[in-house]
XYZ file of C-alpha atoms in Angstrom:
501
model
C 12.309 37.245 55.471
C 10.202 40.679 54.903
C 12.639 43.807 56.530
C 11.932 44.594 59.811
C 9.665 48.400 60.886
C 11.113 47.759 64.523
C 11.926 50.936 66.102
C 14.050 50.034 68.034
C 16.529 49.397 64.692
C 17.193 52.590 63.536
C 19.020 51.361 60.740
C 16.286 49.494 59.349
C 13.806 52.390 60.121
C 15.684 54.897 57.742
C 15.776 52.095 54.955
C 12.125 51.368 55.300
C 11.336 55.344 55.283
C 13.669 55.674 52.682
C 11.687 52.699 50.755
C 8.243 54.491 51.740
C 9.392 58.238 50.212
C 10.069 56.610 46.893
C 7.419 54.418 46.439
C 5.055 57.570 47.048
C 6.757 58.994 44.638
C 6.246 56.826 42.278
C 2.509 56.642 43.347
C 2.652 60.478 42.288
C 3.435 59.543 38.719
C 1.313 56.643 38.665
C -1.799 58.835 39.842
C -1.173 61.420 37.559
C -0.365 59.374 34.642
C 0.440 62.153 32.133
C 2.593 59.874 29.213
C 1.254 59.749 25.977
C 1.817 56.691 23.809
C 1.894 57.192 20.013
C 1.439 53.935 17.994
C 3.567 53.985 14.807
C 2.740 52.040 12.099
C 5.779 50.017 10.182
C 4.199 50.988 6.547
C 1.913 54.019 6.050
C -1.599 53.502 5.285
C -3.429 52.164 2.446
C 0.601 51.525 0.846
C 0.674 47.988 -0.374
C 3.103 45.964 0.395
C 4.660 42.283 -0.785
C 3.666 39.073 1.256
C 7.485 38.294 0.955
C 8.625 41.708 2.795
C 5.951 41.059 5.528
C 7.527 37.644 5.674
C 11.327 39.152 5.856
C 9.972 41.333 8.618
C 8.206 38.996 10.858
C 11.445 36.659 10.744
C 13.286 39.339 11.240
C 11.376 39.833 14.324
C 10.858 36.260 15.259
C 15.005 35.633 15.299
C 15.178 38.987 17.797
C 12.898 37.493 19.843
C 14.671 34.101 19.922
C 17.913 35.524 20.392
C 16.137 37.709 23.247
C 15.338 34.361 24.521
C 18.353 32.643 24.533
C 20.274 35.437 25.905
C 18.005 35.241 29.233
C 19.793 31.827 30.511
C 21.556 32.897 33.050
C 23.453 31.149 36.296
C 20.836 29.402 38.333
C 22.856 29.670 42.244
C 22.029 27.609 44.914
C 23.558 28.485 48.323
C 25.042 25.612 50.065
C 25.336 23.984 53.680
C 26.163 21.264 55.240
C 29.408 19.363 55.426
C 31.045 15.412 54.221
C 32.201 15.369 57.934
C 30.073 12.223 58.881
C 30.621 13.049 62.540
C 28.584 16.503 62.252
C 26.473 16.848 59.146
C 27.186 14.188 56.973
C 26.013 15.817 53.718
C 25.079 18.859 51.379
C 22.335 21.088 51.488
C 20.296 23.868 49.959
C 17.358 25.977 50.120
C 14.538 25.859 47.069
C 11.529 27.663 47.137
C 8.415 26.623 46.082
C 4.597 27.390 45.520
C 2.620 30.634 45.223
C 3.076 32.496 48.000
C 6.524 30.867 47.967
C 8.115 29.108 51.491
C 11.621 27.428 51.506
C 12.747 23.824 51.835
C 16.202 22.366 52.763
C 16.766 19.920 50.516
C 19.865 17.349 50.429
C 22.022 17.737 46.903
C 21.990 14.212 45.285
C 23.210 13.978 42.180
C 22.766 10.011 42.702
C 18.504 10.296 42.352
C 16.935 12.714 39.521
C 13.567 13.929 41.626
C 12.971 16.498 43.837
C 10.924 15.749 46.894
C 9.701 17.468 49.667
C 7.776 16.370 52.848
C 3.603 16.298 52.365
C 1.538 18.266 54.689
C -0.186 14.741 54.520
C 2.509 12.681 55.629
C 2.607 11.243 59.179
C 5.779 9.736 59.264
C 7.841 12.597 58.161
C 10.312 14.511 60.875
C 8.582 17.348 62.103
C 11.958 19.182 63.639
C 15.378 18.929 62.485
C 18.570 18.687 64.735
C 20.166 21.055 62.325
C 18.402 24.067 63.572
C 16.048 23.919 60.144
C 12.916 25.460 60.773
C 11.239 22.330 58.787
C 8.188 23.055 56.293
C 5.413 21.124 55.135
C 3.988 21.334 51.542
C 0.638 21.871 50.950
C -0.719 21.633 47.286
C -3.636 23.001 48.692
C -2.122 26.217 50.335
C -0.611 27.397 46.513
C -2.539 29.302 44.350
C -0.283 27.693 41.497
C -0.119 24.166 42.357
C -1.593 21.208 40.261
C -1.743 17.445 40.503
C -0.369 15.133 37.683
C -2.816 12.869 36.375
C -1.585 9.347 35.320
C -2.844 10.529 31.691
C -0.058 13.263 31.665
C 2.566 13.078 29.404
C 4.804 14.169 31.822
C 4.132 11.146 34.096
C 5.145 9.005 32.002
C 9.187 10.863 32.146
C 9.213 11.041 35.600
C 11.250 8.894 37.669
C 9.540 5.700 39.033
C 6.382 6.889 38.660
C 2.963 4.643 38.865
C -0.591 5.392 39.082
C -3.197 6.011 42.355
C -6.402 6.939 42.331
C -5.819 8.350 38.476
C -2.558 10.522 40.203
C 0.473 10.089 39.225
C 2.699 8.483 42.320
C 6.075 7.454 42.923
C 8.365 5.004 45.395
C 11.807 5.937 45.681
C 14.422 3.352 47.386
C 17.968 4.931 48.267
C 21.140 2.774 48.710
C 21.157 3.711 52.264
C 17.581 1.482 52.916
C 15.488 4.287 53.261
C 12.228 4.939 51.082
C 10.168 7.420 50.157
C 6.433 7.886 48.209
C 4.392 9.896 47.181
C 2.749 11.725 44.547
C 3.808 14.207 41.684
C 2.872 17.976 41.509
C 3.328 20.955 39.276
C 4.411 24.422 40.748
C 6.163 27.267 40.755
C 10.119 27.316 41.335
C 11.462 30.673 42.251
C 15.382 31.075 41.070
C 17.969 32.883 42.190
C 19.910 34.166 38.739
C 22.136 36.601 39.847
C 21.138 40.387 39.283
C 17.639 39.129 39.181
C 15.245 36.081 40.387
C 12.726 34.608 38.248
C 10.230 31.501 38.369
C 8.957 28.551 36.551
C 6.440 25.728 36.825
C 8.440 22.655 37.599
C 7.022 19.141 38.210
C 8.386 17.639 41.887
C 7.233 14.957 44.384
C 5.110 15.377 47.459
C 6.703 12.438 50.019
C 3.597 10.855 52.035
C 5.678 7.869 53.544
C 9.305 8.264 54.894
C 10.847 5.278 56.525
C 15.059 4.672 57.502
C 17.598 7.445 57.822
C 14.619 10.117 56.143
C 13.129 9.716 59.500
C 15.996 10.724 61.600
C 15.572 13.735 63.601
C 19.033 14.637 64.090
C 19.752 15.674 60.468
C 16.873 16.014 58.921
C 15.770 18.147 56.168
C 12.145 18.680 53.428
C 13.232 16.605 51.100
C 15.866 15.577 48.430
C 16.853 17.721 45.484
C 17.890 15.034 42.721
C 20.261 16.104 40.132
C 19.996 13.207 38.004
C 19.767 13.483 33.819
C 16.927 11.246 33.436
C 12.886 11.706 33.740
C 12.062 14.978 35.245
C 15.082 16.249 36.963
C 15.140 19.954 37.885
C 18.348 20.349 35.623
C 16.539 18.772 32.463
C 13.414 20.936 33.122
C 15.263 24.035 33.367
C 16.932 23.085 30.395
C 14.161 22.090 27.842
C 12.686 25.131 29.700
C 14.994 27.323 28.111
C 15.698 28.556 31.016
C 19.368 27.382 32.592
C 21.673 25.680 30.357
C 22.306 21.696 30.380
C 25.407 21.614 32.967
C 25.790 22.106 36.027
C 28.476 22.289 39.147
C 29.423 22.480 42.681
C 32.272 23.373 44.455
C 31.620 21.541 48.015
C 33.853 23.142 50.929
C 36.048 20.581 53.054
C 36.376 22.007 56.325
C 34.587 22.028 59.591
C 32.543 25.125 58.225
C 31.139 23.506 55.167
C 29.000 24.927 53.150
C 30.523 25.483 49.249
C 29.062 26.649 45.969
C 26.240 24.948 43.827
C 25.387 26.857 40.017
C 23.648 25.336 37.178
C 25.947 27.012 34.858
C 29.783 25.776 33.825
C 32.349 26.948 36.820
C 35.338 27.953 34.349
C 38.896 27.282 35.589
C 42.170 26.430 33.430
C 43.204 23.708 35.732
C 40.370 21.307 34.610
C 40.159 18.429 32.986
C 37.624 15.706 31.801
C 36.853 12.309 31.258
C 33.788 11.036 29.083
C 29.960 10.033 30.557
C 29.414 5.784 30.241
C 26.485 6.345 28.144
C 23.062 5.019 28.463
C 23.668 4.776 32.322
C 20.683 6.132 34.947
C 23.424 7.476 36.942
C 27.103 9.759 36.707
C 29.044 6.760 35.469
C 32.626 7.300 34.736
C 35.230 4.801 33.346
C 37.973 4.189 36.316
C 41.131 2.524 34.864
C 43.259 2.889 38.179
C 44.280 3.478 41.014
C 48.111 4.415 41.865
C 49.579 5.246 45.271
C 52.718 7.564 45.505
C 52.883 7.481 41.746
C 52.280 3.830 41.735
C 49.712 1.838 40.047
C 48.372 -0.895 42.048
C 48.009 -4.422 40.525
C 44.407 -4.196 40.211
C 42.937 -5.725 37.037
C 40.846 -3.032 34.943
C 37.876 -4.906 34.863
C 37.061 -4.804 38.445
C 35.596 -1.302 37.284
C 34.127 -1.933 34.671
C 30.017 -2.329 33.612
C 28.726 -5.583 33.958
C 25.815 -7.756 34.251
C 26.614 -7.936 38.222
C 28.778 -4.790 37.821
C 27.410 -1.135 38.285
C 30.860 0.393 37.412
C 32.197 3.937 38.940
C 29.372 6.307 39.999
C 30.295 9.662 41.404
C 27.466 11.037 43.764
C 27.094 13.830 46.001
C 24.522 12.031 48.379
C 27.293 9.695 49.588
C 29.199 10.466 52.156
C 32.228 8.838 52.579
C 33.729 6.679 49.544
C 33.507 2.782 48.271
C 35.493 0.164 46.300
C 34.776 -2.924 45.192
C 36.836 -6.005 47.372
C 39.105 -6.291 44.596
C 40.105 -3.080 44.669
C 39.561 -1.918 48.471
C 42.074 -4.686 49.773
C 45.322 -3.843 47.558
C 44.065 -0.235 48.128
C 44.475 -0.288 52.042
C 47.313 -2.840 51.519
C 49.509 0.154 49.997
C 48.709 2.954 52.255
C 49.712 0.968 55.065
C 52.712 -0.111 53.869
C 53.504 3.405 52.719
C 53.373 5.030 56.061
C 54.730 1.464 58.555
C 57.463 3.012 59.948
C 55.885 5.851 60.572
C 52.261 5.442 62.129
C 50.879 2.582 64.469
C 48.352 0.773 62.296
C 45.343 -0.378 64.682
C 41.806 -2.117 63.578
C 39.083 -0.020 64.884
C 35.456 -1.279 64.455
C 36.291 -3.481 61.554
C 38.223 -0.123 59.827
C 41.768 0.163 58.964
C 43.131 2.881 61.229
C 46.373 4.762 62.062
C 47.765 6.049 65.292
C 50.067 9.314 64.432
C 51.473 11.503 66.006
C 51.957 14.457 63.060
C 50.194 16.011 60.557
C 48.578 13.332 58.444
C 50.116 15.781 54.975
C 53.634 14.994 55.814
C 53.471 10.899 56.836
C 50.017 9.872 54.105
C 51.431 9.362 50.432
C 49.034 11.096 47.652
C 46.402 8.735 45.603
C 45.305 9.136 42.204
C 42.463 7.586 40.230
C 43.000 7.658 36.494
C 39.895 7.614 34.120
C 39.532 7.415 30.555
C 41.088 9.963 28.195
C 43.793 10.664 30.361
C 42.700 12.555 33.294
C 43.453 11.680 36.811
C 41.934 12.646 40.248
C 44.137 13.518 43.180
C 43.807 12.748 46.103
C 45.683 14.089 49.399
C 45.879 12.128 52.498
C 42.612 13.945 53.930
C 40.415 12.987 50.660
C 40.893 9.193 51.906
C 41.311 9.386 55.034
C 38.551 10.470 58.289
C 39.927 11.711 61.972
C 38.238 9.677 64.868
C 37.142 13.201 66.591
C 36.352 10.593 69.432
C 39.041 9.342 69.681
C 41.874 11.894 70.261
C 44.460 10.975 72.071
C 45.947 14.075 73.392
C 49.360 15.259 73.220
C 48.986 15.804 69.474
C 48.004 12.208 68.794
C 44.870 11.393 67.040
C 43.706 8.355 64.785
C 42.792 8.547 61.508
C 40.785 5.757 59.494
C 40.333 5.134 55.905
C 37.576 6.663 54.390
C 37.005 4.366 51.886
C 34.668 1.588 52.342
C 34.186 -1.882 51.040
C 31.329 -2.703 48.841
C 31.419 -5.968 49.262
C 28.920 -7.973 46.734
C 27.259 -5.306 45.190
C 30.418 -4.770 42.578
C 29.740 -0.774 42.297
C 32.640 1.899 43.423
C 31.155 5.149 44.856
C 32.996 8.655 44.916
C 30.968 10.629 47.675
C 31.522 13.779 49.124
C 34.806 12.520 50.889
C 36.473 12.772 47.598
C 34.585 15.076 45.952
C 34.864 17.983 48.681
C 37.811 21.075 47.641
C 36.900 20.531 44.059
C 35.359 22.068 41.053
C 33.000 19.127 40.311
C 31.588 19.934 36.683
C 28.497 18.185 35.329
C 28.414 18.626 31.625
C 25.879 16.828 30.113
C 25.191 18.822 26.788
C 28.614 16.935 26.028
C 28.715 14.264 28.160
C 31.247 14.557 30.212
C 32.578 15.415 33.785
C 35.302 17.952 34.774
C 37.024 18.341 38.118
C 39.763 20.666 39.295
C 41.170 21.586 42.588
C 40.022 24.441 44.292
C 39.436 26.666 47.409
C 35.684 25.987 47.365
C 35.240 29.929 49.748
C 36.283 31.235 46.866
C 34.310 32.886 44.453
C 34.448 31.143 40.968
C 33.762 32.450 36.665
C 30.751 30.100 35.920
C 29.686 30.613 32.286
C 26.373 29.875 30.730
C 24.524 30.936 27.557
C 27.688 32.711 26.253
C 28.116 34.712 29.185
C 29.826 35.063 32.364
C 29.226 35.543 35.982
C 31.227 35.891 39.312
C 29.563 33.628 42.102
C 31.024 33.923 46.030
C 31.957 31.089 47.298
C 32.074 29.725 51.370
C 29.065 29.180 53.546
C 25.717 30.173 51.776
C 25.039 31.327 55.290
C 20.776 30.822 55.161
C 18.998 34.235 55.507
C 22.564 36.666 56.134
C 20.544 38.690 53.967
C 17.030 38.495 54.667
C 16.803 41.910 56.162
C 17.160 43.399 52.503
C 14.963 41.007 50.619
C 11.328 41.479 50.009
C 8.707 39.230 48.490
C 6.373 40.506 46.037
C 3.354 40.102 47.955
C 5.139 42.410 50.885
C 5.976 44.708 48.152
C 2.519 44.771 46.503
C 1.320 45.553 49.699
C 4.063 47.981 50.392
C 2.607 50.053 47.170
C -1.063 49.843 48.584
C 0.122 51.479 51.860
C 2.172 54.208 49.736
C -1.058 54.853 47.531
C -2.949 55.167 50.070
C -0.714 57.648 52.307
C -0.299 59.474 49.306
C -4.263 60.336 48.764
C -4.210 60.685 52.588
C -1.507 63.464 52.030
C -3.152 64.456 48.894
C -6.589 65.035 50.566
C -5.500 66.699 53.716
C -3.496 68.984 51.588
C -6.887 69.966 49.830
C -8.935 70.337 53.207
C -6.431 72.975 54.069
């Protein structure tokens, strides 16, 4: 948002005069104009010179500039809403900004899909309000100075996800595990980033959604579009990186509690508590290799190759655009077999639409037993009682009783496990794909965290990204263009009244 000339802010009225006296100022040194440059030549005239020293020079030159270039990567930071609490948000969200003048879309974090999307000012079946308090946005390739269709002949059709040809445009049908689809066609335009100390843009190839049908639709939580942060086709985070632009890894931090929000950086979050386990390769999506599962230090008799990739297999996925968590049937019943036996003499276990469900009377830390799933190379995630486990807000009981439920679901005949945002909430969640891997570490997520990228290092805050806390401060470039007309022209104003006088 532009800042405010109300006069009834007097706060904001001494900024913007403030703002005004210096940008006549530097209208004064613009008019007048008095710098001379002096060209230098490298070698003095008519003094001949080798083809090899011109050669030394020029690569001289050339590696500067490359260096100059690869020093510019900086952290990419996205701010973040939204919440894993099914029973008020139900995901993770963030604000891009697109187009030429640029306008903001809220876009759901999916690292399970590689597109981004956003609604089509053509599309009729796309939510025109949000029950999130979004002011929703339509995009309109014809409203951007810098927007461009992608023909089928373009190269970059051909790399970007499910993409198919319309009327000689390149077009696209996405299907999401949840049943709901999406199409469209794919556009070119600018992306304006947040890096810090400064902002920048790029042109960046994304999908305008025509058709919407399932859970898209829904009024009560809906948002522009999906931001996919996929490695394959066209994913923002491979076109950043071939850009040159952001480096090839990425992470969030997603905050647990009621407040949400958390920290999302295409850049490496640094902290000495991580650890790793190796990318499956050749897989469309995050696939890990899950070994185990133990409860209270125990590893449940659950044979490996329940996890594993197979021709009706899909392995372990982890995916920030699922919400709660799943396990394969072989693994889900021992699973809920152990917690319930853990905690028997201490809770009232109860069935509760089809979900296993406890009746306590205490703080779920002291009576739940701790989980771990152990991947390849060594590394385990833990769990606490509150990463598995979902409180029935409906349900309370009063007098300091509440159910809980298991968060983890059964997916029954479709042989895939899922670690959503139930698990993945309160952690460092690193996506490294330059050496294909992923790291995770505990962590206060409204804290501010070292991410590192293209050798150096940066401080992001962490918490609620809080939409707009700021806006009163931030002007676009068009509002400051204009801002410099204004000051030209009050300063000739000035300038000529001064000579009438």
């Amino acid at each position: 948002m532009p800042v405010s000339f109300r006069v009834r802010n007097p706060v904001t009225l001494a900024f913007s005069c403030a703002f005004i006296i210096v940008l006549l100022q530097a209208a004064v040194v613009l008019g007048g104009f008095p710098a001379t440059l002096t060209l230098e030549r490298a070698f003095p005239v008519n003094h001949i010179i080798e083809l090899s020293k011109l050669r030394d020079r020029d690569s001289y030159r050339h590696r500067r500039i490359l260096q100059q270039q690869s020093s510019s990567v900086g952290v990419v930071d996205f701010q973040v809403e939204g919440t894993y609490d099914p029973y008020l948000v139900g995901f993770y969200y963030t604000k891009v900004q697109l187009g030429s003048p640029p306008k903001d879309y809220y876009v759901q974090i999916d690292t399970g899909s590689d597109a981004l999307w956003v609604s089509c000012a053509s599309c009729n079946s796309c939510p025109t309000s949000s029950g999130l308090q979004l002011p929703l946005k339509f995009y309109d390739p014809s409203k951007s100075s810098t927007s461009s269709k992608i023909s089928c002949s373009d190269q970059r059709c051909s790399q970007a996800s499910q993409s198919g040809c319309s009327n000689n445009q390149c077009s696209y049908i996405f299907n999401y595990g949840d049943g709901s689809n999406t199409s469209g066609y794919y556009v070119s335009d600018l992306m304006h980033l947040d890096t810090g100390s400064s902002s920048s843009s790029t042109n960046v190839v994304f999908g305008c959604s025509t058709w919407q049908t399932g859970d898209l639709t829904i009024r009560d939580r809906a948002v522009d579009g999906i931001f996919g942060f996929g490695q394959q086709g066209l994913s923002i985070i491979s076109q950043l990186s071939s850009q040159g632009i952001a480096s090839d890894v990425f992470s969030h931090c997603l905050v647990g509690s009621d407040s949400g929000g958390g920290i999302l950086v295409i850049g490496q979050i640094m902290d000495p508590n991580m650890v790793y386990t190796p990318l499956v390769q050749s897989q469309s999506h995050y696939n890990v290799n899950l070994q185990s599962i133990s409860v209270n230090g125990q590893t449940l008799a659950i044979d490996p190759s329940t996890f594993a990739i197979s021709d009706n297999q899909l392995g372990t996925i982890i995916d920030s655009g699922t919400t709660l968590a799943y396990l394969v049937q072989d693994a889900y019943t021992p699973f809920v077999d152990a917690i319930t036996q853990s905690v028997s003499q201490s809770v009232q276990p109860i069935i509760l639409n089809g979900n296993q469900c406890y009746l306590i009377t205490s703080s779920v830390s002291s009576i739940f037993p701790t989980v771990s799933l152990n991947f390849a190379g060594g590394s385990s995630m833990h769990l606490r009682p509150q990463d598995y486990l979902l409180q029935q807000n409906s349900k309370s009981m009063g007098g300091g009783a509440g159910i809980w439920c298991i968060g983890f679901q059964t997916s029954a005949n479709q042989g895939i496990t899922i670690l959503g945002d139930l698990v993945l909430k309160d952690k460092i969640i690193v996506y490294d794909l330059g050496n294909q891997r992923i790291g995770w570490s505990d962590y206060d997520c409204s804290s501010s965290v070292n991410v590192s990228t293209g050798g150096r290092s940066e401080v992001v805050k962490g918490g609620s990204g809080q939409f707009g806390s700021n806006s009163s401060l931030q002007i676009t470039r068009y509002e400051l263009i204009l801002m410099l007309i204004i000051a030209s022209l009050l300063h000739f104003a000035l300038a000529f009244s001064g000579s009438s006088n």
